[in-house]
PDB file of C-alpha atoms in Angstrom:
ATOM      1  CA  MET A   1      12.595 -30.208  23.054  1.00 71.00           C
ATOM      2  CA  ASP A   2      11.462 -33.094  20.245  1.00 86.00           C
ATOM      3  CA  ARG A   3      10.188 -31.742  16.878  1.00 83.00           C
ATOM      4  CA  SER A   4       6.673 -32.727  17.745  1.00 83.00           C
ATOM      5  CA  ARG A   5       6.264 -30.930  20.519  1.00 84.00           C
ATOM      6  CA  ARG A   6       8.267 -27.870  18.865  1.00 83.00           C
ATOM      7  CA  THR A   7       5.520 -27.987  15.816  1.00 83.00           C
ATOM      8  CA  GLN A   8       2.527 -27.355  18.676  1.00 85.00           C
ATOM      9  CA  GLU A   9       4.559 -25.221  21.029  1.00 86.00           C
ATOM     10  CA  ASP A  10       6.358 -22.809  18.815  1.00 88.00           C
ATOM     11  CA  PRO A  11       5.759 -23.669  15.091  1.00 91.00           C
ATOM     12  CA  ASP A  12       7.448 -21.646  12.596  1.00 92.00           C
ATOM     13  CA  LEU A  13       6.189 -19.351   9.714  1.00 93.00           C
ATOM     14  CA  GLY A  14       5.667 -22.062   7.470  1.00 92.00           C
ATOM     15  CA  MET A  15       3.366 -24.539   9.527  1.00 93.00           C
ATOM     16  CA  LEU A  16       1.598 -21.502  10.961  1.00 94.00           C
ATOM     17  CA  SER A  17       0.858 -20.497   7.358  1.00 94.00           C
ATOM     18  CA  GLY A  18      -0.162 -23.942   6.319  1.00 94.00           C
ATOM     19  CA  ARG A  19      -2.291 -24.538   9.186  1.00 94.00           C
ATOM     20  CA  THR A  20      -3.773 -21.165   8.188  1.00 95.00           C
ATOM     21  CA  LEU A  21      -4.376 -22.240   4.294  1.00 95.00           C
ATOM     22  CA  PHE A  22      -5.647 -25.709   5.045  1.00 96.00           C
ATOM     23  CA  GLY A  23      -7.912 -24.946   7.677  1.00 96.00           C
ATOM     24  CA  LEU A  24      -9.669 -21.743   5.630  1.00 97.00           C
ATOM     25  CA  GLN A  25     -10.080 -24.085   2.519  1.00 96.00           C
ATOM     26  CA  ARG A  26     -11.580 -26.983   4.823  1.00 97.00           C
ATOM     27  CA  GLU A  27     -14.200 -24.050   6.478  1.00 97.00           C
ATOM     28  CA  LEU A  28     -14.427 -22.488   2.724  1.00 98.00           C
ATOM     29  CA  PHE A  29     -14.907 -25.566   0.730  1.00 97.00           C
ATOM     30  CA  ALA A  30     -17.547 -27.606   3.421  1.00 97.00           C
ATOM     31  CA  ALA A  31     -19.404 -24.469   3.088  1.00 98.00           C
ATOM     32  CA  LEU A  32     -19.340 -24.002  -0.689  1.00 98.00           C
ATOM     33  CA  ALA A  33     -20.467 -27.888  -0.758  1.00 98.00           C
ATOM     34  CA  GLU A  34     -23.366 -27.003   1.441  1.00 98.00           C
ATOM     35  CA  GLN A  35     -23.971 -24.248  -1.176  1.00 98.00           C
ATOM     36  CA  GLY A  36     -24.064 -25.828  -4.437  1.00 97.00           C
ATOM     37  CA  HIS A  37     -20.591 -26.443  -5.038  1.00 98.00           C
ATOM     38  CA  PRO A  38     -19.601 -29.967  -3.979  1.00 97.00           C
ATOM     39  CA  ARG A  39     -17.171 -31.018  -6.636  1.00 97.00           C
ATOM     40  CA  LEU A  40     -14.823 -28.289  -6.325  1.00 97.00           C
ATOM     41  CA  ARG A  41     -11.844 -28.578  -4.324  1.00 96.00           C
ATOM     42  CA  PRO A  42      -8.902 -26.357  -3.182  1.00 96.00           C
ATOM     43  CA  ARG A  43      -6.436 -27.146  -6.138  1.00 96.00           C
ATOM     44  CA  HIS A  44      -9.342 -25.296  -8.283  1.00 97.00           C
ATOM     45  CA  GLY A  45      -8.597 -22.119  -6.318  1.00 95.00           C
ATOM     46  CA  ALA A  46      -5.572 -21.341  -8.045  1.00 95.00           C
ATOM     47  CA  VAL A  47      -7.783 -20.727 -11.063  1.00 97.00           C
ATOM     48  CA  LEU A  48     -10.699 -19.360  -9.884  1.00 97.00           C
ATOM     49  CA  ALA A  49      -9.612 -17.209  -6.910  1.00 97.00           C
ATOM     50  CA  TYR A  50      -7.378 -14.979  -9.624  1.00 97.00           C
ATOM     51  CA  LEU A  51      -9.931 -15.262 -12.381  1.00 97.00           C
ATOM     52  CA  ASP A  52     -11.091 -11.895 -13.513  1.00 96.00           C
ATOM     53  CA  ASP A  53     -14.905 -11.465 -14.363  1.00 94.00           C
ATOM     54  CA  ASP A  54     -14.288 -10.530 -17.668  1.00 94.00           C
ATOM     55  CA  GLY A  55     -11.477 -13.346 -18.130  1.00 96.00           C
ATOM     56  CA  SER A  56      -7.819 -14.164 -17.508  1.00 96.00           C
ATOM     57  CA  ARG A  57      -5.226 -15.654 -19.887  1.00 96.00           C
ATOM     58  CA  ALA A  58      -3.577 -18.976 -18.577  1.00 95.00           C
ATOM     59  CA  THR A  59      -0.102 -17.381 -18.154  1.00 94.00           C
ATOM     60  CA  ASP A  60      -1.660 -14.215 -15.973  1.00 95.00           C
ATOM     61  CA  LEU A  61      -3.364 -17.007 -13.822  1.00 96.00           C
ATOM     62  CA  ALA A  62      -0.518 -18.708 -13.370  1.00 95.00           C
ATOM     63  CA  ALA A  63       1.893 -15.600 -12.547  1.00 92.00           C
ATOM     64  CA  ARG A  64      -1.087 -14.524  -9.871  1.00 93.00           C
ATOM     65  CA  SER A  65      -1.369 -18.085  -8.386  1.00 92.00           C
ATOM     66  CA  GLY A  66       2.292 -18.915  -8.563  1.00 89.00           C
ATOM     67  CA  ARG A  67       1.618 -22.230 -10.362  1.00 94.00           C
ATOM     68  CA  HIS A  68       2.968 -23.619 -13.513  1.00 95.00           C
ATOM     69  CA  LYS A  69       1.205 -23.037 -16.650  1.00 95.00           C
ATOM     70  CA  GLN A  70       0.857 -26.517 -17.095  1.00 96.00           C
ATOM     71  CA  VAL A  71      -0.954 -26.555 -13.768  1.00 97.00           C
ATOM     72  CA  ILE A  72      -3.227 -24.019 -14.472  1.00 97.00           C
ATOM     73  CA  GLY A  73      -3.906 -25.813 -18.021  1.00 96.00           C
ATOM     74  CA  THR A  74      -5.118 -28.770 -16.147  1.00 97.00           C
ATOM     75  CA  LEU A  75      -7.293 -27.209 -13.926  1.00 98.00           C
ATOM     76  CA  VAL A  76      -8.852 -24.816 -16.641  1.00 98.00           C
ATOM     77  CA  ASP A  77      -9.578 -28.568 -18.220  1.00 98.00           C
ATOM     78  CA  GLU A  78     -11.472 -29.838 -15.145  1.00 98.00           C
ATOM     79  CA  LEU A  79     -13.219 -26.405 -14.337  1.00 98.00           C
ATOM     80  CA  VAL A  80     -14.452 -26.433 -18.152  1.00 98.00           C
ATOM     81  CA  GLU A  81     -15.481 -29.916 -17.610  1.00 98.00           C
ATOM     82  CA  LEU A  82     -17.320 -28.970 -14.858  1.00 98.00           C
ATOM     83  CA  GLY A  83     -19.293 -26.430 -16.251  1.00 98.00           C
ATOM     84  CA  TYR A  84     -16.904 -23.223 -14.245  1.00 98.00           C
ATOM     85  CA  VAL A  85     -15.330 -21.845 -16.995  1.00 98.00           C
ATOM     86  CA  GLU A  86     -14.749 -21.597 -20.757  1.00 98.00           C
ATOM     87  CA  ARG A  87     -12.268 -20.551 -23.102  1.00 96.00           C
ATOM     88  CA  ARG A  88     -12.796 -17.747 -25.364  1.00 95.00           C
ATOM     89  CA  ARG A  89     -11.000 -16.165 -27.881  1.00 94.00           C
ATOM     90  CA  ASP A  90      -9.019 -12.978 -26.645  1.00 90.00           C
ATOM     91  CA  PRO A  91     -10.570 -10.095 -28.273  1.00 89.00           C
ATOM     92  CA  ALA A  92      -7.092  -7.970 -28.061  1.00 87.00           C
ATOM     93  CA  ASP A  93      -5.068 -10.873 -29.646  1.00 87.00           C
ATOM     94  CA  ARG A  94      -7.113 -13.371 -31.447  1.00 83.00           C
ATOM     95  CA  ARG A  95      -4.338 -16.074 -31.291  1.00 87.00           C
ATOM     96  CA  ALA A  96      -4.790 -15.706 -27.402  1.00 88.00           C
ATOM     97  CA  LYS A  97      -7.839 -17.692 -25.350  1.00 93.00           C
ATOM     98  CA  LEU A  98      -9.474 -15.965 -22.192  1.00 96.00           C
ATOM     99  CA  ILE A  99     -10.073 -18.241 -19.563  1.00 97.00           C
ATOM    100  CA  VAL A 100     -13.950 -16.697 -18.777  1.00 98.00           C
ATOM    101  CA  PRO A 101     -15.979 -17.763 -15.830  1.00 98.00           C
ATOM    102  CA  THR A 102     -19.801 -19.220 -16.450  1.00 98.00           C
ATOM    103  CA  GLU A 103     -22.656 -18.070 -14.430  1.00 98.00           C
ATOM    104  CA  ARG A 104     -21.739 -21.301 -11.982  1.00 98.00           C
ATOM    105  CA  GLY A 105     -18.347 -20.133 -12.064  1.00 98.00           C
ATOM    106  CA  ARG A 106     -19.799 -16.223 -10.946  1.00 98.00           C
ATOM    107  CA  ASP A 107     -21.793 -17.664  -8.342  1.00 98.00           C
ATOM    108  CA  PHE A 108     -18.784 -19.753  -6.843  1.00 98.00           C
ATOM    109  CA  ILE A 109     -16.707 -16.750  -6.883  1.00 97.00           C
ATOM    110  CA  ALA A 110     -19.422 -14.270  -5.284  1.00 97.00           C
ATOM    111  CA  ARG A 111     -20.086 -17.175  -2.602  1.00 98.00           C
ATOM    112  CA  SER A 112     -16.321 -17.721  -2.059  1.00 97.00           C
ATOM    113  CA  ASP A 113     -15.855 -13.978  -1.450  1.00 97.00           C
ATOM    114  CA  ALA A 114     -19.067 -14.178   1.162  1.00 98.00           C
ATOM    115  CA  ILE A 115     -17.733 -16.904   3.036  1.00 98.00           C
ATOM    116  CA  LEU A 116     -13.963 -15.941   2.971  1.00 97.00           C
ATOM    117  CA  ALA A 117     -15.342 -12.209   4.106  1.00 98.00           C
ATOM    118  CA  ASP A 118     -17.296 -13.955   7.305  1.00 98.00           C
ATOM    119  CA  LEU A 119     -14.323 -15.766   8.163  1.00 97.00           C
ATOM    120  CA  GLU A 120     -12.229 -12.810   8.406  1.00 97.00           C
ATOM    121  CA  ALA A 121     -15.127 -10.858  10.087  1.00 98.00           C
ATOM    122  CA  ALA A 122     -15.085 -13.421  12.476  1.00 98.00           C
ATOM    123  CA  HIS A 123     -11.205 -13.763  13.172  1.00 98.00           C
ATOM    124  CA  ALA A 124     -11.193  -9.956  13.699  1.00 98.00           C
ATOM    125  CA  ARG A 125     -13.958  -9.968  16.203  1.00 98.00           C
ATOM    126  CA  ALA A 126     -12.091 -12.964  18.044  1.00 98.00           C
ATOM    127  CA  VAL A 127      -8.732 -10.927  18.022  1.00 98.00           C
ATOM    128  CA  GLY A 128      -9.821  -7.340  17.959  1.00 98.00           C
ATOM    129  CA  GLU A 129     -10.353  -5.274  14.568  1.00 98.00           C
ATOM    130  CA  GLN A 130      -7.158  -3.369  15.295  1.00 98.00           C
ATOM    131  CA  ALA A 131      -5.404  -6.493  16.250  1.00 98.00           C
ATOM    132  CA  TYR A 132      -6.323  -8.448  13.080  1.00 98.00           C
ATOM    133  CA  ALA A 133      -5.505  -5.059  10.825  1.00 98.00           C
ATOM    134  CA  GLU A 134      -2.408  -5.114  12.003  1.00 98.00           C
ATOM    135  CA  PHE A 135      -1.549  -8.847  11.284  1.00 97.00           C
ATOM    136  CA  LYS A 136      -3.105  -8.504   8.208  1.00 97.00           C
ATOM    137  CA  ARG A 137      -0.955  -5.650   7.408  1.00 98.00           C
ATOM    138  CA  VAL A 138       2.432  -7.262   8.547  1.00 97.00           C
ATOM    139  CA  PHE A 139       1.407 -10.560   6.474  1.00 96.00           C
ATOM    140  CA  ARG A 140       1.084  -8.797   3.470  1.00 96.00           C
ATOM    141  CA  LEU A 141       4.743  -7.531   3.995  1.00 97.00           C
ATOM    142  CA  VAL A 142       6.266 -10.972   5.146  1.00 96.00           C
ATOM    143  CA  ALA A 143       4.182 -12.605   2.210  1.00 92.00           C
ATOM    144  CA  ALA A 144       5.644  -9.866  -0.101  1.00 92.00           C
ATOM    145  CA  ARG A 145       8.886 -10.377   0.831  1.00 94.00           C
ATOM    146  CA  GLN A 146       8.843 -14.157   0.611  1.00 91.00           C
ATOM    147  CA  ALA A 147       7.740 -13.729  -3.050  1.00 86.00           C
ATOM    148  CA  ALA A 148      10.140 -11.054  -3.784  1.00 88.00           C
ATOM    149  CA  LEU A 149      12.885 -13.615  -2.336  1.00 89.00           C
ATOM    150  CA  THR A 150      11.356 -16.710  -4.301  1.00 77.00           C
ATOM    151  CA  SER A 151      11.191 -14.459  -7.542  1.00 70.00           C
ATOM    152  CA  ASP A 152      14.922 -13.464  -6.974  1.00 61.00           C
ATOM    153  CA  ALA A 153      16.226 -17.049  -6.942  1.00 53.00           C
ATOM    154  CA  GLY A 154      14.382 -17.633 -10.102  1.00 50.00           C
ATOM    155  CA  THR A 155      11.912 -19.964  -8.820  1.00 44.00           C
TER     156      THR A 155
END
């Protein structure tokens, strides 16, 4: 079987994960654009998806998202310019900065959460509630195992 046919008929985990991620991102960001957030892109999710309401340190965002701290810094700069986050002194460590969502950022996060909940509910209805719950349970295990393997390799 040639590669192009195999990728369609029997895609591997990477291909399935990529299709799922990119499809969800397209649908999510199209809906967010319609709801008043047209300038944000999927890359901004590395910050906004992991941002605590009372703020997070850039190093924590990097660890949660699996991105390098320099990438997070660049994304935070973009999000500050777009009005979604601001940098504040960390009251627990005055040398450190917290990345804190603005009102616009909190609106984006709330809308994202609602859209993703709707997308997940639609998938659960399509394949069955139990099948979807089992899929998520197993997918969490696979994702955790992959993260542990990557972490053990020092990358």
